[in-house]
Coordinates of C-alpha atoms and ligand atoms in Angstrom, one line a residue:
M1 CA 2.0 -21.6 -105.0
A2 CA 5.1 -22.5 -104.7
T3 CA 7.2 -21.8 -101.8
K4 CA 9.4 -18.6 -102.4
Y5 CA 12.6 -18.3 -101.2
I6 CA 14.7 -15.0 -100.5
F7 CA 17.4 -15.1 -98.9
V8 CA 19.3 -11.7 -96.7
T9 CA 22.5 -11.9 -97.0
G10 CA 25.0 -8.8 -95.4
G11 CA 27.8 -6.8 -96.5
V12 CA 30.7 -4.2 -95.3
T13 CA 29.4 -4.8 -91.7
S14 CA 28.0 -6.8 -89.0
S15 CA 25.5 -5.1 -87.1
L16 CA 23.9 -3.5 -90.5
G17 CA 20.4 -5.1 -88.8
K18 CA 19.8 -7.9 -91.1
G19 CA 17.0 -9.0 -89.1
I20 CA 14.8 -5.6 -88.7
I21 CA 15.0 -5.6 -92.0
S22 CA 14.6 -9.1 -93.3
A23 CA 11.6 -8.9 -90.2
S24 CA 10.2 -5.7 -92.3
L25 CA 9.9 -6.7 -96.6
A26 CA 8.3 -9.9 -93.8
K27 CA 5.9 -8.0 -92.3
L28 CA 5.2 -6.5 -96.1
L29 CA 4.2 -9.2 -97.7
Q30 CA 1.9 -10.3 -95.2
A31 CA 0.3 -7.3 -94.8
R32 CA -0.9 -8.2 -98.5
G33 CA -1.7 -11.4 -97.8
Y34 CA 0.5 -13.8 -97.9
S35 CA 2.3 -16.6 -95.3
V36 CA 6.0 -15.5 -94.9
T37 CA 7.7 -17.1 -92.1
I38 CA 11.6 -15.4 -92.0
Q39 CA 14.4 -17.9 -90.6
K40 CA 18.2 -17.0 -89.7
L41 CA 20.9 -19.1 -90.6
D42 CA 23.8 -19.1 -87.5
P43 CA 27.7 -19.5 -88.7
Y44 CA 29.5 -20.1 -85.0
L45 CA 30.2 -23.7 -83.9
N46 CA 26.8 -23.5 -80.9
V47 CA 24.4 -26.0 -81.8
D48 CA 22.5 -23.4 -80.0
P49 CA 23.5 -20.2 -78.2
G50 CA 21.2 -21.5 -75.0
T51 CA 25.3 -21.8 -74.0
L52 CA 26.3 -18.1 -74.6
N53 CA 27.1 -15.7 -72.3
P54 CA 24.3 -12.6 -73.0
Y55 CA 27.5 -11.0 -73.3
E56 CA 29.0 -12.4 -76.0
H57 CA 25.3 -12.5 -78.4
G58 CA 22.3 -11.0 -76.9
E59 CA 19.6 -12.2 -75.2
C60 CA 18.5 -15.6 -76.1
Y61 CA 15.7 -16.7 -77.4
V62 CA 13.7 -18.9 -76.5
T63 CA 10.0 -20.5 -78.4
E64 CA 7.2 -22.0 -78.5
D65 CA 8.6 -25.6 -79.0
G66 CA 11.2 -24.4 -76.6
A67 CA 14.3 -23.4 -79.2
E68 CA 17.0 -21.9 -77.7
T69 CA 17.6 -19.6 -80.5
D70 CA 19.4 -15.9 -81.8
L71 CA 17.2 -12.9 -80.6
D72 CA 16.9 -12.1 -84.4
L73 CA 13.1 -14.3 -83.8
G74 CA 12.8 -12.4 -81.3
H75 CA 12.3 -9.4 -83.4
Y76 CA 10.1 -12.0 -86.3
E77 CA 8.0 -13.0 -83.8
R78 CA 8.0 -9.2 -82.4
F79 CA 6.4 -7.9 -85.8
L80 CA 4.9 -10.7 -87.3
N81 CA 2.6 -11.5 -84.3
I82 CA 3.1 -15.6 -85.4
H83 CA 5.0 -18.5 -83.7
T84 CA 8.7 -19.0 -84.8
A85 CA 10.9 -22.3 -84.1
Q86 CA 13.5 -24.7 -84.2
A87 CA 13.6 -24.9 -86.9
N88 CA 13.2 -20.9 -88.2
N89 CA 17.7 -20.7 -86.6
V90 CA 20.0 -22.8 -87.6
T91 CA 23.7 -22.4 -86.3
T92 CA 26.6 -25.1 -88.2
G93 CA 27.5 -26.3 -84.5
R94 CA 23.7 -28.2 -85.4
I95 CA 24.5 -28.2 -89.5
Y96 CA 28.2 -30.5 -88.9
R97 CA 26.1 -32.3 -85.7
S98 CA 23.7 -33.8 -87.6
V99 CA 26.1 -34.4 -91.5
I100 CA 28.6 -36.3 -88.0
D101 CA 25.6 -38.2 -86.6
K102 CA 24.5 -39.4 -90.5
E103 CA 27.8 -40.5 -90.4
R104 CA 28.3 -42.4 -87.0
K105 CA 25.6 -44.3 -87.9
G106 CA 27.1 -45.5 -91.8
E107 CA 24.0 -43.7 -93.8
Y108 CA 26.3 -41.9 -96.0
L109 CA 27.1 -45.6 -97.2
G110 CA 31.2 -45.7 -97.4
K111 CA 31.2 -41.8 -99.1
T112 CA 34.2 -39.6 -97.6
V113 CA 31.8 -36.7 -95.9
Q114 CA 32.8 -33.2 -97.1
V115 CA 31.6 -29.7 -96.5
I116 CA 29.6 -30.0 -100.2
P117 CA 28.0 -31.5 -100.5
H118 CA 27.1 -32.8 -97.1
I119 CA 27.6 -29.4 -95.4
T120 CA 26.1 -27.5 -97.9
D121 CA 23.6 -30.3 -98.7
E122 CA 22.4 -30.2 -94.7
I123 CA 22.1 -26.8 -94.7
K124 CA 19.8 -26.4 -97.9
Y125 CA 17.8 -29.4 -96.4
R126 CA 17.0 -26.9 -93.2
I127 CA 16.0 -23.8 -95.9
Q128 CA 13.3 -25.7 -97.5
L129 CA 11.9 -28.0 -94.6
L130 CA 10.4 -24.4 -94.0
G131 CA 8.8 -24.5 -97.7
T132 CA 8.3 -27.8 -97.4
R133 CA 6.2 -29.4 -94.8
H134 CA 5.6 -25.5 -93.2
K135 CA 3.5 -24.9 -96.3
F136 CA 5.1 -21.2 -96.1
D137 CA 4.5 -18.7 -99.2
V138 CA 7.2 -16.3 -98.8
V139 CA 10.0 -18.8 -96.4
I140 CA 12.8 -15.6 -95.7
T141 CA 15.8 -16.9 -95.1
E142 CA 18.9 -14.6 -93.1
I143 CA 22.1 -15.7 -93.3
G144 CA 24.2 -14.4 -90.2
G145 CA 27.3 -13.1 -90.6
T146 CA 29.3 -11.1 -93.1
V147 CA 29.9 -11.9 -96.9
G148 CA 33.6 -13.3 -97.6
D149 CA 33.7 -14.7 -93.8
I150 CA 35.4 -17.8 -93.8
E151 CA 32.5 -19.3 -91.9
S152 CA 30.2 -18.2 -94.4
L153 CA 30.7 -20.1 -97.5
P154 CA 29.1 -23.1 -97.2
Y155 CA 26.0 -20.9 -96.7
V156 CA 26.6 -18.4 -99.4
E157 CA 28.1 -21.8 -101.6
A158 CA 24.3 -23.7 -100.6
V159 CA 22.1 -20.0 -101.4
R160 CA 24.4 -20.1 -104.6
Q161 CA 22.7 -24.4 -105.4
L162 CA 19.0 -23.6 -104.7
R163 CA 19.6 -20.3 -107.1
Y164 CA 20.2 -22.6 -109.7
E165 CA 17.3 -25.2 -108.1
L166 CA 14.7 -23.7 -107.4
G167 CA 15.0 -21.3 -110.1
A168 CA 15.4 -17.3 -110.9
E169 CA 11.4 -16.9 -110.5
N170 CA 11.5 -18.4 -106.9
S171 CA 14.0 -17.4 -105.4
L172 CA 15.6 -14.2 -104.7
V173 CA 18.6 -12.7 -102.8
V174 CA 18.2 -9.4 -101.1
H175 CA 22.2 -7.8 -100.6
L176 CA 22.0 -5.6 -97.1
T177 CA 25.5 -2.6 -96.8
L178 CA 26.5 -0.1 -95.3
V179 CA 26.9 3.1 -97.7
P180 CA 29.3 5.6 -95.5
Y181 CA 29.4 9.2 -95.2
L182 CA 33.1 10.5 -95.5
A183 CA 32.4 13.9 -93.0
A184 CA 35.8 15.6 -94.2
A185 CA 35.2 14.7 -98.5
G186 CA 31.6 15.4 -97.6
E187 CA 30.2 12.1 -99.4
L188 CA 29.3 9.2 -99.4
K189 CA 30.9 6.7 -101.0
T190 CA 29.6 3.8 -102.3
K191 CA 32.7 1.2 -103.0
P192 CA 32.8 -1.0 -99.6
T193 CA 29.1 -1.6 -101.6
Q194 CA 30.9 -2.6 -104.6
H195 CA 33.4 -4.5 -102.8
S196 CA 30.9 -6.3 -101.2
V197 CA 28.9 -7.5 -104.4
K198 CA 32.3 -8.3 -105.6
T199 CA 33.0 -10.8 -102.7
L200 CA 29.5 -12.3 -103.4
L201 CA 30.2 -13.2 -107.3
E202 CA 33.1 -14.7 -106.8
N203 CA 31.0 -17.3 -105.2
G204 CA 28.1 -17.3 -107.7
V205 CA 25.5 -15.3 -106.0
Q206 CA 24.4 -12.2 -108.3
P207 CA 23.0 -10.3 -105.7
D208 CA 18.7 -9.1 -107.4
V209 CA 18.1 -6.4 -104.4
L210 CA 20.4 -3.8 -102.6
V211 CA 19.6 -1.9 -99.2
L212 CA 21.8 0.7 -98.2
R213 CA 22.2 1.3 -94.9
T214 CA 22.8 5.2 -95.2
E215 CA 23.3 7.6 -92.4
K216 CA 22.0 10.9 -94.9
S217 CA 19.6 10.9 -98.2
L218 CA 21.8 8.7 -101.2
G219 CA 20.2 10.6 -104.4
Q220 CA 19.4 9.5 -107.6
E221 CA 23.2 9.5 -108.7
I222 CA 24.2 7.5 -106.1
R223 CA 21.7 4.9 -106.8
R224 CA 22.2 5.1 -110.2
K225 CA 26.3 3.9 -109.5
V226 CA 25.8 1.3 -107.5
A227 CA 22.5 0.2 -110.1
Q228 CA 25.5 -0.1 -112.4
F229 CA 29.3 -1.0 -111.3
C230 CA 26.6 -4.0 -108.7
N231 CA 24.3 -5.4 -112.3
V232 CA 21.6 -4.0 -110.8
E233 CA 17.8 -2.7 -112.4
K234 CA 18.0 1.0 -111.2
D235 CA 14.2 0.3 -108.7
C236 CA 16.1 -2.7 -106.9
V237 CA 18.7 -0.5 -105.1
I238 CA 16.8 0.2 -102.1
E239 CA 18.1 3.2 -99.3
S240 CA 17.8 2.2 -95.4
I241 CA 18.1 5.5 -94.0
D242 CA 19.2 5.5 -90.3
V243 CA 15.0 6.1 -88.6
S244 CA 14.3 6.5 -84.5
S245 CA 12.5 3.4 -83.8
I246 CA 13.0 0.2 -85.8
Y247 CA 9.3 -0.4 -85.6
E248 CA 9.5 2.7 -88.5
V249 CA 11.5 0.4 -91.3
P250 CA 8.6 -1.6 -92.9
M251 CA 7.0 1.8 -93.5
L252 CA 10.6 3.4 -94.4
M253 CA 11.0 0.0 -96.8
Q254 CA 7.3 0.6 -98.8
K255 CA 8.0 4.0 -99.0
E256 CA 11.0 2.7 -101.1
G257 CA 9.1 -0.1 -102.3
L258 CA 10.5 -2.9 -101.5
D259 CA 7.9 -5.5 -101.4
Q260 CA 6.8 -4.2 -104.8
T261 CA 9.8 -5.2 -106.2
V262 CA 10.6 -8.0 -104.4
L263 CA 7.3 -9.2 -105.9
R264 CA 7.7 -8.3 -109.5
K265 CA 10.8 -10.2 -109.3
L266 CA 9.0 -13.2 -108.1
N267 CA 6.3 -12.8 -110.2
L268 CA 3.5 -12.3 -107.8
S269 CA 1.2 -10.1 -107.5
S270 CA 1.6 -7.0 -106.1
E271 CA -2.2 -6.7 -105.9
Q272 CA -3.1 -6.4 -103.0
S273 CA -2.3 -3.5 -101.4
A274 CA 0.1 -4.0 -98.3
K275 CA -2.9 -3.9 -95.7
M276 CA -0.8 -1.8 -92.9
D277 CA -3.4 0.8 -90.8
E278 CA -2.2 -1.0 -87.6
W279 CA 1.3 -0.4 -87.3
V280 CA 0.5 3.1 -88.7
E281 CA -1.9 4.0 -85.1
F282 CA 0.6 1.4 -83.4
L283 CA 3.5 3.7 -85.1
D284 CA 1.9 6.9 -84.5
K285 CA 0.8 6.3 -80.6
L286 CA 4.7 5.5 -80.3
H287 CA 5.4 9.5 -81.5
H288 CA 2.7 10.9 -79.5
P289 CA 2.7 9.8 -75.5
E290 CA 1.6 11.7 -73.7
S291 CA 3.3 10.9 -70.6
E292 CA 6.8 9.4 -69.8
T293 CA 7.0 6.6 -67.0
D294 CA 10.3 5.4 -65.0
I295 CA 11.2 2.4 -64.7
V296 CA 14.3 1.0 -63.4
L297 CA 15.0 -2.3 -64.9
V298 CA 18.1 -4.2 -62.7
G299 CA 19.8 -6.7 -63.7
K300 CA 23.3 -7.7 -64.6
Y301 CA 24.0 -8.0 -68.1
T302 CA 23.3 -4.1 -68.5
S303 CA 25.9 -2.3 -70.4
L304 CA 24.3 -4.8 -73.4
P305 CA 21.6 -3.5 -73.9
D306 CA 20.9 -6.1 -76.3
A307 CA 20.6 -8.5 -73.0
Y308 CA 17.5 -7.3 -72.3
K309 CA 15.9 -6.9 -75.7
S310 CA 12.4 -8.5 -75.4
I311 CA 12.3 -6.6 -72.5
S312 CA 13.0 -3.7 -73.5
E313 CA 10.7 -4.5 -76.4
A314 CA 7.8 -5.5 -74.4
F315 CA 8.5 -2.4 -72.4
L316 CA 7.8 -0.7 -75.3
H317 CA 4.6 -2.0 -76.8
A318 CA 3.3 -1.1 -72.8
G319 CA 4.1 1.9 -73.1
V320 CA 1.8 3.0 -76.8
A321 CA -0.7 0.9 -74.9
N322 CA -1.0 3.0 -71.5
R323 CA 0.6 6.1 -74.4
T324 CA 3.2 6.3 -72.4
K325 CA 6.6 6.4 -72.4
V326 CA 8.5 4.0 -71.1
R327 CA 11.8 5.0 -70.0
L328 CA 13.6 1.9 -68.5
K329 CA 17.0 2.5 -66.5
M330 CA 19.4 -0.4 -67.3
V331 CA 20.6 -0.6 -63.4
N332 CA 24.0 -2.8 -62.7
S333 CA 22.8 -5.3 -59.7
E334 CA 26.2 -5.3 -59.0
K335 CA 26.8 -1.9 -58.4
V336 CA 23.1 -2.0 -55.8
T337 CA 24.0 -2.1 -51.8
D338 CA 21.3 -1.0 -48.5
E339 CA 23.1 2.6 -48.5
N340 CA 22.8 3.7 -52.1
V341 CA 19.5 2.0 -53.9
A342 CA 17.0 5.0 -53.5
E343 CA 19.9 7.1 -55.0
L344 CA 20.1 4.0 -57.5
L345 CA 16.3 3.3 -57.1
G346 CA 14.7 6.3 -56.1
N347 CA 12.9 8.1 -58.8
A348 CA 11.7 5.1 -61.0
R349 CA 7.2 4.0 -60.6
G350 CA 7.8 0.8 -61.3
I351 CA 10.6 -1.8 -60.9
L352 CA 11.8 -4.9 -63.3
V353 CA 14.1 -7.1 -61.2
A354 CA 15.7 -9.8 -64.2
P355 CA 15.7 -13.3 -64.9
G356 CA 19.3 -14.3 -64.4
F357 CA 21.8 -17.3 -63.7
G358 CA 24.5 -17.7 -60.9
E359 CA 26.1 -15.0 -58.0
R360 CA 27.5 -12.4 -59.6
G361 CA 24.8 -9.3 -59.3
F362 CA 22.4 -11.2 -56.7
S363 CA 22.5 -9.5 -53.4
G364 CA 22.1 -6.5 -55.8
K365 CA 19.1 -7.8 -57.4
I366 CA 17.5 -9.2 -53.2
V367 CA 18.0 -5.8 -52.6
A368 CA 15.8 -3.8 -55.4
V369 CA 13.3 -6.4 -54.3
R370 CA 13.4 -5.3 -51.0
Y371 CA 13.3 -1.7 -51.6
A372 CA 10.4 -2.4 -54.2
R373 CA 7.8 -4.2 -51.8
E374 CA 9.0 -1.6 -48.4
N375 CA 8.4 1.5 -50.9
D376 CA 5.6 -0.8 -52.4
I377 CA 6.9 1.0 -55.8
P378 CA 5.1 -1.6 -58.7
F379 CA 7.4 -4.9 -58.6
L380 CA 7.6 -7.3 -62.0
G381 CA 10.5 -10.3 -60.8
I382 CA 11.7 -12.7 -64.0
C383 CA 12.1 -16.4 -63.6
L384 CA 15.6 -15.4 -61.1
G385 CA 13.8 -12.0 -60.2
M386 CA 10.2 -14.0 -59.6
Q387 CA 13.5 -16.3 -57.5
C388 CA 14.9 -13.1 -55.6
A389 CA 11.2 -11.5 -54.4
V390 CA 10.5 -15.4 -52.7
I391 CA 14.2 -15.9 -51.4
E392 CA 13.8 -11.4 -50.1
F393 CA 10.5 -12.5 -49.1
A394 CA 11.4 -15.7 -46.7
R395 CA 14.5 -13.4 -45.5
N396 CA 13.4 -9.9 -44.1
V397 CA 8.8 -11.8 -43.7
L398 CA 9.1 -14.4 -42.7
G399 CA 12.5 -13.9 -40.4
L400 CA 14.7 -16.6 -42.4
S401 CA 18.4 -14.5 -42.7
E402 CA 19.6 -17.8 -44.5
A403 CA 16.8 -18.5 -47.4
C404 CA 18.8 -19.4 -50.3
T405 CA 18.0 -20.8 -54.1
T406 CA 20.5 -23.9 -53.6
E407 CA 22.0 -22.2 -57.4
I408 CA 24.2 -20.2 -55.2
N409 CA 24.5 -22.1 -51.5
I410 CA 23.4 -25.3 -51.7
H411 CA 24.2 -26.0 -48.2
T412 CA 21.3 -23.4 -47.2
P413 CA 18.6 -24.6 -44.3
Y414 CA 15.8 -22.7 -45.4
P415 CA 16.0 -23.3 -49.5
V416 CA 12.9 -21.9 -50.8
I417 CA 14.4 -22.2 -54.6
D418 CA 15.2 -25.6 -55.4
L419 CA 15.8 -27.5 -58.1
M420 CA 13.1 -29.1 -59.6
E421 CA 13.4 -32.7 -59.7
A422 CA 13.5 -34.0 -62.9
Q423 CA 16.7 -31.3 -63.5
K424 CA 18.3 -33.5 -60.4
Y425 CA 20.1 -35.5 -63.2
V426 CA 20.6 -33.5 -65.9
T427 CA 24.9 -33.0 -66.3
D428 CA 25.0 -30.7 -69.9
K429 CA 24.8 -27.7 -69.8
G430 CA 23.7 -26.8 -73.6
G431 CA 19.7 -27.6 -73.8
T432 CA 18.6 -29.3 -70.8
M433 CA 16.4 -26.3 -69.3
R434 CA 12.3 -26.1 -68.7
L435 CA 12.0 -25.2 -71.8
G436 CA 9.6 -23.5 -73.5
A437 CA 5.9 -23.3 -74.0
Y438 CA 3.7 -24.5 -70.0
P439 CA -0.2 -23.5 -69.2
C440 CA -0.7 -22.0 -66.0
T441 CA -3.6 -21.5 -63.8
L442 CA -4.3 -18.6 -62.1
S443 CA -6.4 -18.0 -59.5
M444 CA -9.3 -15.4 -60.2
D445 CA -8.2 -13.3 -57.4
S446 CA -5.3 -12.5 -58.4
L447 CA -3.9 -8.6 -60.6
S448 CA -2.2 -11.3 -63.0
Y449 CA -6.1 -12.8 -63.4
K450 CA -6.9 -9.1 -63.6
A451 CA -4.3 -9.0 -66.6
Y452 CA -4.6 -12.0 -68.7
K453 CA -8.6 -12.3 -67.8
R454 CA -8.5 -15.0 -68.5
K455 CA -7.6 -18.2 -65.9
D456 CA -5.7 -20.2 -67.7
I457 CA -2.8 -19.3 -70.1
S458 CA 0.2 -20.9 -71.3
E459 CA 4.3 -19.2 -71.6
R460 CA 8.0 -19.8 -72.0
H461 CA 10.0 -20.7 -69.7
R462 CA 14.7 -21.6 -68.8
H463 CA 15.2 -22.2 -65.7
R464 CA 16.8 -24.9 -63.8
Y465 CA 15.2 -24.2 -60.2
E466 CA 12.2 -23.6 -58.7
L467 CA 9.6 -22.2 -55.7
N468 CA 10.0 -25.2 -53.1
N469 CA 6.0 -25.9 -52.4
Q470 CA 6.5 -26.9 -49.0
Y471 CA 7.2 -23.3 -48.6
L472 CA 3.8 -22.3 -49.2
E473 CA 2.1 -21.8 -46.5
A474 CA 4.3 -20.1 -44.6
L475 CA 4.6 -17.8 -47.4
S476 CA 1.6 -17.3 -48.0
E477 CA 0.9 -16.9 -44.2
K478 CA 2.5 -13.1 -44.5
G479 CA 1.0 -13.1 -47.3
M480 CA 3.0 -13.6 -50.6
K481 CA 0.2 -16.0 -51.9
A482 CA 1.8 -18.2 -55.3
I483 CA -1.6 -17.8 -57.2
G484 CA -0.3 -19.3 -60.3
F485 CA 0.1 -23.2 -61.1
N486 CA 1.1 -25.6 -63.2
P487 CA -2.3 -27.7 -63.0
E488 CA -0.3 -31.1 -64.3
T489 CA 3.0 -30.8 -62.2
N490 CA 1.6 -28.1 -59.5
L491 CA 4.3 -26.3 -59.7
A492 CA 4.7 -22.8 -59.0
E493 CA 5.0 -20.2 -60.8
V494 CA 3.7 -17.2 -60.0
V495 CA 3.5 -15.3 -57.0
E496 CA 1.6 -11.6 -55.9
I497 CA 1.9 -9.7 -52.5
P498 CA -2.2 -9.1 -51.9
A499 CA -1.1 -6.3 -49.9
H500 CA 1.6 -3.9 -51.8
S501 CA 0.4 -2.5 -54.8
W502 CA 1.3 -4.1 -57.8
F503 CA 3.4 -6.8 -56.3
V504 CA 4.5 -9.3 -59.3
G505 CA 6.6 -12.7 -60.0
V506 CA 6.5 -15.3 -63.0
Q507 CA 8.7 -18.5 -62.7
F508 CA 8.3 -17.5 -67.5
H509 CA 9.3 -15.8 -69.4
P510 CA 6.4 -13.0 -70.6
E511 CA 8.8 -10.7 -72.2
Y512 CA 9.2 -13.4 -75.2
K513 CA 5.2 -13.6 -76.1
S514 CA 5.0 -9.3 -76.5
T515 CA 4.3 -8.1 -80.0
V516 CA 3.5 -5.3 -81.7
L517 CA 0.6 -5.1 -82.2
N518 CA -0.3 -8.2 -78.8
P519 CA 1.1 -6.0 -75.7
H520 CA 1.4 -8.4 -73.5
P521 CA -0.9 -8.2 -71.1
L522 CA 1.6 -8.3 -67.5
F523 CA 3.3 -5.6 -68.7
V524 CA 0.7 -3.7 -70.1
E525 CA -0.8 -3.6 -66.4
F526 CA 2.9 -3.3 -64.4
V527 CA 3.2 -0.1 -66.7
K528 CA 0.1 1.1 -66.1
A529 CA 0.0 0.8 -62.3
A530 CA 3.5 2.7 -62.8
M531 CA 1.7 5.7 -63.6
N532 CA -0.3 5.4 -61.2
K533 CA 2.4 4.9 -58.7
A534 CA 2.5 9.4 -57.8
Ligands
LIG1 N1 19.1 -19.5 -62.5 C1 17.7 -19.7 -62.0 C2 17.7 -21.3 -63.3 O1 17.6 -21.7 -64.2 C3 16.5 -18.6 -63.3 C4 17.1 -18.8 -64.6 C5 16.2 -17.4 -65.4 O2 16.0 -16.4 -64.6 N2 16.3 -17.7 -66.9 O3 16.6 -21.6 -62.0

């Protein structure tokens, strides 16, 4: 069958949850047997979000193929249980870069290079690549930003052209808007939706389906009004009412018949019903935990929860797997000192030290590791968190008080964490870290092996610095063992302290691979250890 393309646009305001609606629709189609992928087009000029501070745009999500991407790709993977790749996230910066590269090579044969058609052609090419090369039945393309923004215009124009080229049966526009409730008037207001549909129409795009975010149930009259004023069929007005968990949204969309409507419009069979049994079981466990488990995340981006999105979702999945509700408290590492650590981390049954870069908040992370190690509190250190675990151990157990990572102290006499050889001549910041999936071999007598239940694993990375193998022996003699190595380069990827009840540091990012249907084994075991901690 020809690939069907669904475009998801947003109006009225940002942050309405286009990513979750896209992932939910994709989930429902996938559950009916269709192969589906989702793509995010981001209208900013960065080539990728890898150079963005997490406060700008939330967490940077890393794919198997080492692409640094928007955090929505994390939702796509967690919902669909599939891998995404570089092709699933394209920014305006990337589009312009390829067009300008082609221009420099003379590939436009003397033509004037313009937004239309050259930029729009490049956008259309990137959208269709997922269909033509990867042969998905359905490609859902989420257009970042809000319609009416100057920077979204070329994308909307590309959608307009593609709709014409692909035909109505092979393409569809889902537009997500907000229906605000005015408490003073006691009324839900549809005008912003009407205006944002008008904006789309001004750009030549008539949406087929409207998804309306709302705090209150819409009622038939509002649906009828929106359908009439926005030229869509009545069953194409879909209500998306606020829910307590993003994982509820697929069921909500199913109840609203979004998948049914979309299949009808795309002329696809809806005979096969969506098999959502496992999902429903997950939700049931999510809503009926048998206990609560307090875990503290120590990191420096704690005032924006999106900065640690994949970690908090991995805890949610692992909680469900253990029938417990993980109450994740975020503690700003800049605030943690020897004096207040007991007060700040006191009731934690598990401590996670988060990934990160640079000196700010570093010393608080070291204090948190020490607190976990000395008080036998289950500990998971991820990336910089693992590096901090090694540095803390070197300082306080090996007695190398000036031990450090050369990222923070280039002159340290004990560089227990040091720049990788391959990184020494790198000057550009963008896309140059050790990125993406690498294999790792675990020792069989380790907590990690017990979690994964296998020796050979593969995990995703995003770092420049690495445990310095010259210190492995000294660390091991005093009780910190490197138990996971990259089989080709011999880089140490996992450390553990066998004398501690559960202490694991990983150079990679397990959180990127935790999904609803496959909670990550390290998080599952970590939460279990935390539950067992009296
Ligand atoms: N800053 C450290 C490095 O580059 C850790 C990176 C991270 O935590 N993702 O090696």
